mmCIF file of C-alpha atoms in Angstrom:
data_model
loop_
_atom_site.group_PDB
_atom_site.id
_atom_site.type_symbol
_atom_site.label_atom_id
_atom_site.label_comp_id
_atom_site.label_asym_id
_atom_site.label_seq_id
_atom_site.Cartn_x
_atom_site.Cartn_y
_atom_site.Cartn_z
ATOM 1 C CA UNK A 55 0.000 0.000 0.000
ATOM 2 C CA UNK A 56 0.999 3.652 -0.093
ATOM 3 C CA UNK A 57 0.488 6.931 1.720
ATOM 4 C CA UNK A 58 -0.629 10.128 0.068
ATOM 5 C CA UNK A 59 -0.358 13.050 2.493
ATOM 6 C CA UNK A 60 -2.059 16.253 1.530
ATOM 7 C CA UNK A 61 -2.173 19.535 3.376
ATOM 8 C CA UNK A 62 -4.803 22.260 3.156
ATOM 9 C CA UNK A 63 -3.556 25.231 5.203
ATOM 10 C CA UNK A 64 -5.727 28.283 5.713
ATOM 11 C CA UNK A 65 -5.072 31.421 7.735
ATOM 12 C CA UNK A 66 -6.867 34.729 8.190
ATOM 13 C CA UNK A 67 -7.139 37.653 10.539
ATOM 14 C CA UNK A 68 -10.164 39.607 11.753
ATOM 15 C CA UNK A 69 -10.096 42.789 13.781
ATOM 16 C CA UNK A 70 -12.428 45.478 15.074
ATOM 17 C CA UNK A 71 -12.188 48.900 13.458
ATOM 18 C CA UNK A 72 -13.920 52.262 13.620
ATOM 19 C CA UNK A 73 -15.732 52.670 10.304
ATOM 20 C CA UNK A 74 -17.369 56.069 10.827
ATOM 21 C CA UNK A 75 -16.993 58.636 13.597
ATOM 22 C CA UNK A 76 -18.326 62.068 14.422
ATOM 23 C CA UNK A 77 -19.047 64.605 17.135
ATOM 24 C CA UNK A 78 -22.350 66.407 17.627
ATOM 25 C CA UNK A 79 -22.042 69.793 19.356
ATOM 26 C CA UNK A 80 -25.219 70.988 21.036
ATOM 27 C CA UNK A 81 -26.242 74.608 21.579
ATOM 28 C CA UNK A 82 -25.215 74.439 25.231
ATOM 29 C CA UNK A 83 -21.762 73.007 24.478
ATOM 30 C CA UNK A 84 -22.345 69.309 25.075
ATOM 31 C CA UNK A 85 -20.168 66.986 22.983
ATOM 32 C CA UNK A 86 -21.787 63.742 21.822
ATOM 33 C CA UNK A 87 -19.424 61.254 20.100
ATOM 34 C CA UNK A 88 -20.807 58.878 17.493
ATOM 35 C CA UNK A 89 -19.035 55.703 16.379
ATOM 36 C CA UNK A 90 -19.843 52.889 13.970
ATOM 37 C CA UNK A 91 -17.731 49.822 14.680
ATOM 38 C CA UNK A 92 -17.194 46.942 12.310
ATOM 39 C CA UNK A 93 -15.015 43.946 11.610
ATOM 40 C CA UNK A 94 -12.430 43.653 8.838
ATOM 41 C CA UNK A 95 -11.031 40.389 7.507
ATOM 42 C CA UNK A 96 -7.934 39.520 5.508
ATOM 43 C CA UNK A 97 -6.596 36.232 4.245
ATOM 44 C CA UNK A 98 -3.044 35.503 5.420
ATOM 45 C CA UNK A 99 -0.165 33.872 3.634
ATOM 46 C CA UNK A 100 3.277 32.819 4.771
ATOM 47 C CA UNK A 101 6.003 35.452 4.544
ATOM 48 C CA UNK A 102 9.723 35.468 5.410
ATOM 49 C CA UNK A 103 9.010 36.162 9.088
ATOM 50 C CA UNK A 104 5.572 34.637 9.550
ATOM 51 C CA UNK A 105 2.102 35.435 8.308
ATOM 52 C CA UNK A 106 1.439 38.496 6.149
ATOM 53 C CA UNK A 107 -1.664 39.826 4.424
ATOM 54 C CA UNK A 108 -2.398 38.110 1.141
ATOM 55 C CA UNK A 109 -2.585 40.229 -1.995
ATOM 56 C CA UNK A 110 -6.297 39.437 -2.363
ATOM 57 C CA UNK A 111 -9.103 38.302 -0.067
ATOM 58 C CA UNK A 112 -12.145 36.778 -1.722
ATOM 59 C CA UNK A 113 -15.316 38.521 -0.441
ATOM 60 C CA UNK A 114 -16.916 35.061 -0.403
ATOM 61 C CA UNK A 115 -14.247 33.684 1.927
ATOM 62 C CA UNK A 116 -15.947 32.440 5.122
ATOM 63 C CA UNK A 117 -14.001 34.844 7.322
ATOM 64 C CA UNK A 118 -14.870 37.802 5.079
ATOM 65 C CA UNK A 119 -18.542 36.839 5.031
ATOM 66 C CA UNK A 120 -18.539 36.455 8.804
ATOM 67 C CA UNK A 121 -16.923 39.881 9.234
ATOM 68 C CA UNK A 122 -19.518 41.478 6.936
ATOM 69 C CA UNK A 123 -22.371 39.805 8.842
ATOM 70 C CA UNK A 124 -21.083 41.000 12.217
ATOM 71 C CA UNK A 125 -20.569 44.532 10.869
ATOM 72 C CA UNK A 126 -24.108 44.674 9.498
ATOM 73 C CA UNK A 127 -25.578 43.674 12.876
ATOM 74 C CA UNK A 128 -23.081 45.305 15.208
ATOM 75 C CA UNK A 129 -25.720 47.165 17.257
ATOM 76 C CA UNK A 130 -27.234 43.773 18.106
ATOM 77 C CA UNK A 131 -23.796 42.468 19.069
ATOM 78 C CA UNK A 132 -23.305 45.431 21.408
ATOM 79 C CA UNK A 133 -26.725 44.836 22.959
ATOM 80 C CA UNK A 134 -26.008 41.145 23.593
ATOM 81 C CA UNK A 135 -22.332 41.109 24.573
ATOM 82 C CA UNK A 136 -21.123 43.308 27.469
ATOM 83 C CA UNK A 137 -17.531 43.151 26.204
ATOM 84 C CA UNK A 138 -18.655 44.587 22.851
ATOM 85 C CA UNK A 139 -20.507 47.357 24.687
ATOM 86 C CA UNK A 140 -17.307 48.172 26.590
ATOM 87 C CA UNK A 141 -15.402 48.299 23.311
ATOM 88 C CA UNK A 142 -17.991 50.754 21.959
ATOM 89 C CA UNK A 143 -17.604 52.995 25.017
ATOM 90 C CA UNK A 144 -13.823 52.910 24.618
ATOM 91 C CA UNK A 145 -14.162 53.839 20.935
ATOM 92 C CA UNK A 146 -16.405 56.806 21.798
ATOM 93 C CA UNK A 147 -13.936 57.986 24.428
ATOM 94 C CA UNK A 148 -11.130 57.712 21.875
ATOM 95 C CA UNK A 149 -13.044 59.818 19.338
ATOM 96 C CA UNK A 150 -13.789 62.450 21.985
ATOM 97 C CA UNK A 151 -10.132 62.570 23.047
ATOM 98 C CA UNK A 152 -8.948 62.996 19.442
ATOM 99 C CA UNK A 153 -11.474 65.790 18.928
ATOM 100 C CA UNK A 154 -10.397 67.641 22.074
ATOM 101 C CA UNK A 155 -6.709 67.357 21.212
ATOM 102 C CA UNK A 156 -7.460 68.678 17.735
ATOM 103 C CA UNK A 157 -9.236 71.677 19.250
ATOM 104 C CA UNK A 158 -6.191 72.663 21.273
ATOM 105 C CA UNK A 159 -6.877 70.953 24.577
ATOM 106 C CA UNK A 160 -3.822 69.722 26.426
ATOM 107 C CA UNK A 161 -3.430 66.549 28.426
ATOM 108 C CA UNK A 162 -3.321 66.971 32.175
ATOM 109 C CA UNK A 163 -0.012 65.158 32.478
ATOM 110 C CA UNK A 164 0.288 65.663 36.230
ATOM 111 C CA UNK A 165 -3.015 63.874 36.708
ATOM 112 C CA UNK A 166 -2.165 61.069 34.312
ATOM 113 C CA UNK A 167 1.108 60.482 36.140
ATOM 114 C CA UNK A 168 -0.871 59.428 39.207
ATOM 115 C CA UNK A 169 -2.216 56.385 37.392
ATOM 116 C CA UNK A 170 -0.263 53.276 36.698
ATOM 117 C CA UNK A 171 -0.733 51.689 33.292
ATOM 118 C CA UNK A 172 -1.957 48.083 33.716
ATOM 119 C CA UNK A 173 0.837 45.623 33.039
ATOM 120 C CA UNK A 174 1.188 42.018 31.982
ATOM 121 C CA UNK A 175 3.158 39.196 33.639
ATOM 122 C CA UNK A 176 5.913 39.557 31.042
ATOM 123 C CA UNK A 177 6.598 43.118 32.199
ATOM 124 C CA UNK A 178 8.910 45.178 29.999
ATOM 125 C CA UNK A 179 9.643 42.161 27.801
ATOM 126 C CA UNK A 180 6.126 42.357 26.362
ATOM 127 C CA UNK A 181 5.910 44.277 23.094
ATOM 128 C CA UNK A 182 3.133 46.888 23.293
ATOM 129 C CA UNK A 183 1.185 46.431 20.092
ATOM 130 C CA UNK A 184 -2.423 46.134 18.968
ATOM 131 C CA UNK A 185 -3.801 43.323 21.136
ATOM 132 C CA UNK A 186 -3.890 40.106 19.147
ATOM 133 C CA UNK A 187 -5.413 36.746 19.870
ATOM 134 C CA UNK A 188 -4.313 33.578 18.076
ATOM 135 C CA UNK A 189 -6.140 30.327 17.553
ATOM 136 C CA UNK A 190 -4.755 27.383 15.601
ATOM 137 C CA UNK A 191 -6.666 24.247 14.684
ATOM 138 C CA UNK A 192 -5.213 21.153 13.049
ATOM 139 C CA UNK A 193 -7.236 18.211 11.794
ATOM 140 C CA UNK A 194 -6.266 15.014 10.003
ATOM 141 C CA UNK A 195 -8.626 12.717 8.132
ATOM 142 C CA UNK A 196 -7.389 9.271 7.151
ATOM 143 C CA UNK A 197 -9.036 7.315 4.365
ATOM 144 C CA UNK A 198 -8.195 4.425 2.076
ATOM 145 C CA UNK A 199 -8.765 3.451 -1.530
ATOM 146 C CA UNK A 200 -8.400 0.033 -3.079
ATOM 147 C CA UNK A 201 -5.612 0.212 -5.661
ATOM 148 C CA UNK A 202 -5.134 -3.337 -6.870
ATOM 149 C CA UNK A 203 -4.676 -6.806 -5.490
ATOM 150 C CA UNK A 204 -1.522 -5.658 -3.716
ATOM 151 C CA UNK A 205 -3.365 -3.625 -1.141
ATOM 152 C CA UNK A 206 -4.779 -0.223 -0.262
ATOM 153 C CA UNK A 207 -3.632 3.321 -0.763
ATOM 154 C CA UNK A 208 -3.789 5.361 2.444
ATOM 155 C CA UNK A 209 -4.893 8.975 1.981
ATOM 156 C CA UNK A 210 -4.198 11.515 4.712
ATOM 157 C CA UNK A 211 -5.888 14.907 4.484
ATOM 158 C CA UNK A 212 -4.405 17.450 6.853
ATOM 159 C CA UNK A 213 -6.374 20.627 7.493
ATOM 160 C CA UNK A 214 -4.601 23.500 9.205
ATOM 161 C CA UNK A 215 -6.525 26.674 10.053
ATOM 162 C CA UNK A 216 -5.063 29.687 11.836
ATOM 163 C CA UNK A 217 -7.015 32.736 12.983
ATOM 164 C CA UNK A 218 -5.603 36.035 14.227
ATOM 165 C CA UNK A 219 -7.707 38.733 15.827
ATOM 166 C CA UNK A 220 -7.292 42.176 17.336
ATOM 167 C CA UNK A 221 -8.547 45.735 17.776
ATOM 168 C CA UNK A 222 -7.575 48.887 15.880
ATOM 169 C CA UNK A 223 -9.264 52.027 17.231
ATOM 170 C CA UNK A 224 -7.447 54.489 14.986
ATOM 171 C CA UNK A 225 -9.750 57.292 13.838
ATOM 172 C CA UNK A 226 -10.442 56.765 10.118
ATOM 173 C CA UNK A 227 -9.338 59.303 7.565
ATOM 174 C CA UNK A 228 -6.928 62.106 8.431
ATOM 175 C CA UNK A 229 -7.644 61.911 12.194
ATOM 176 C CA UNK A 230 -9.877 64.999 11.955
ATOM 177 C CA UNK A 231 -13.200 64.137 13.559
ATOM 178 C CA UNK A 232 -16.211 65.401 11.565
ATOM 179 C CA UNK A 233 -18.514 67.651 13.589
ATOM 180 C CA UNK A 234 -22.018 69.007 13.272
ATOM 181 C CA UNK A 235 -23.812 71.629 15.348
ATOM 182 C CA UNK A 236 -27.422 71.286 16.471
ATOM 183 C CA UNK A 237 -29.774 73.727 18.181
ATOM 184 C CA UNK A 238 -30.883 71.182 20.763
ATOM 185 C CA UNK A 239 -29.774 71.508 24.372
ATOM 186 C CA UNK A 240 -28.813 68.557 26.556
ATOM 187 C CA UNK A 241 -27.435 70.072 29.760
ATOM 188 C CA UNK A 242 -29.484 71.052 32.761
ATOM 189 C CA UNK A 243 -29.180 74.871 32.961
ATOM 190 C CA UNK A 244 -28.869 74.571 36.746
ATOM 191 C CA UNK A 245 -25.726 72.440 36.399
ATOM 192 C CA UNK A 246 -22.420 74.273 36.557
ATOM 193 C CA UNK A 247 -19.917 73.037 33.964
ATOM 194 C CA UNK A 248 -16.737 71.470 35.278
ATOM 195 C CA UNK A 249 -13.430 70.895 33.455
ATOM 196 C CA UNK A 250 -12.759 67.504 31.973
ATOM 197 C CA UNK A 251 -10.583 65.535 34.401
ATOM 198 C CA UNK A 252 -7.906 64.408 31.931
ATOM 199 C CA UNK A 253 -7.564 67.602 29.869
ATOM 200 C CA UNK A 254 -6.588 71.218 30.428
ATOM 201 C CA UNK A 255 -8.671 73.851 28.621
ATOM 202 C CA UNK A 256 -7.228 75.560 25.583
ATOM 203 C CA UNK A 257 -5.381 78.790 26.481
ATOM 204 C CA UNK A 258 -7.440 81.944 26.079
ATOM 205 C CA UNK A 259 -6.177 84.629 23.685
ATOM 206 C CA UNK A 260 -6.724 88.202 24.734
ATOM 207 C CA UNK A 261 -7.353 90.789 22.052
#
């Protein structure tokens, strides 16, 4: 008999992205960030130092179709999964921070210095990058075919699937957050405004 090994590797990556962002400015100065999150997918191929994005990803690839389905129903995902709701809140905070920095606000560095950035067990040896999760699955299917009177041919099908995932909360476009002004008011007129805790107000310019 004989053995006919065959391998069918497949690898892809999916990650959360901000598709559309914006800030609504009300008549009383309230800032309301808006974010549409989605999922992107790319097929991976082997490169000199590991996986790299393939030149083309078929829109009908299962990972691409899954990403499109999740994107289309992301509000439902946020409503059902607390971790997705937390990601949405983080994305809105990121958009608001980018807007404030673009308007001249300065970070309150002295306040930020009081907080310690959460660490990982690896400490300084850990490379700070976009968080990535990895999942590898290997499967082998053994079959046989009658060849002739001498015996059977053994067929081994090896399936290898690798998935990479992460989060990229970079503001799309040129990092300038689109804004629109509305005449509506959101703040209680009896409430005194207070400075944002992590930012210093933009310096005033006297005439």
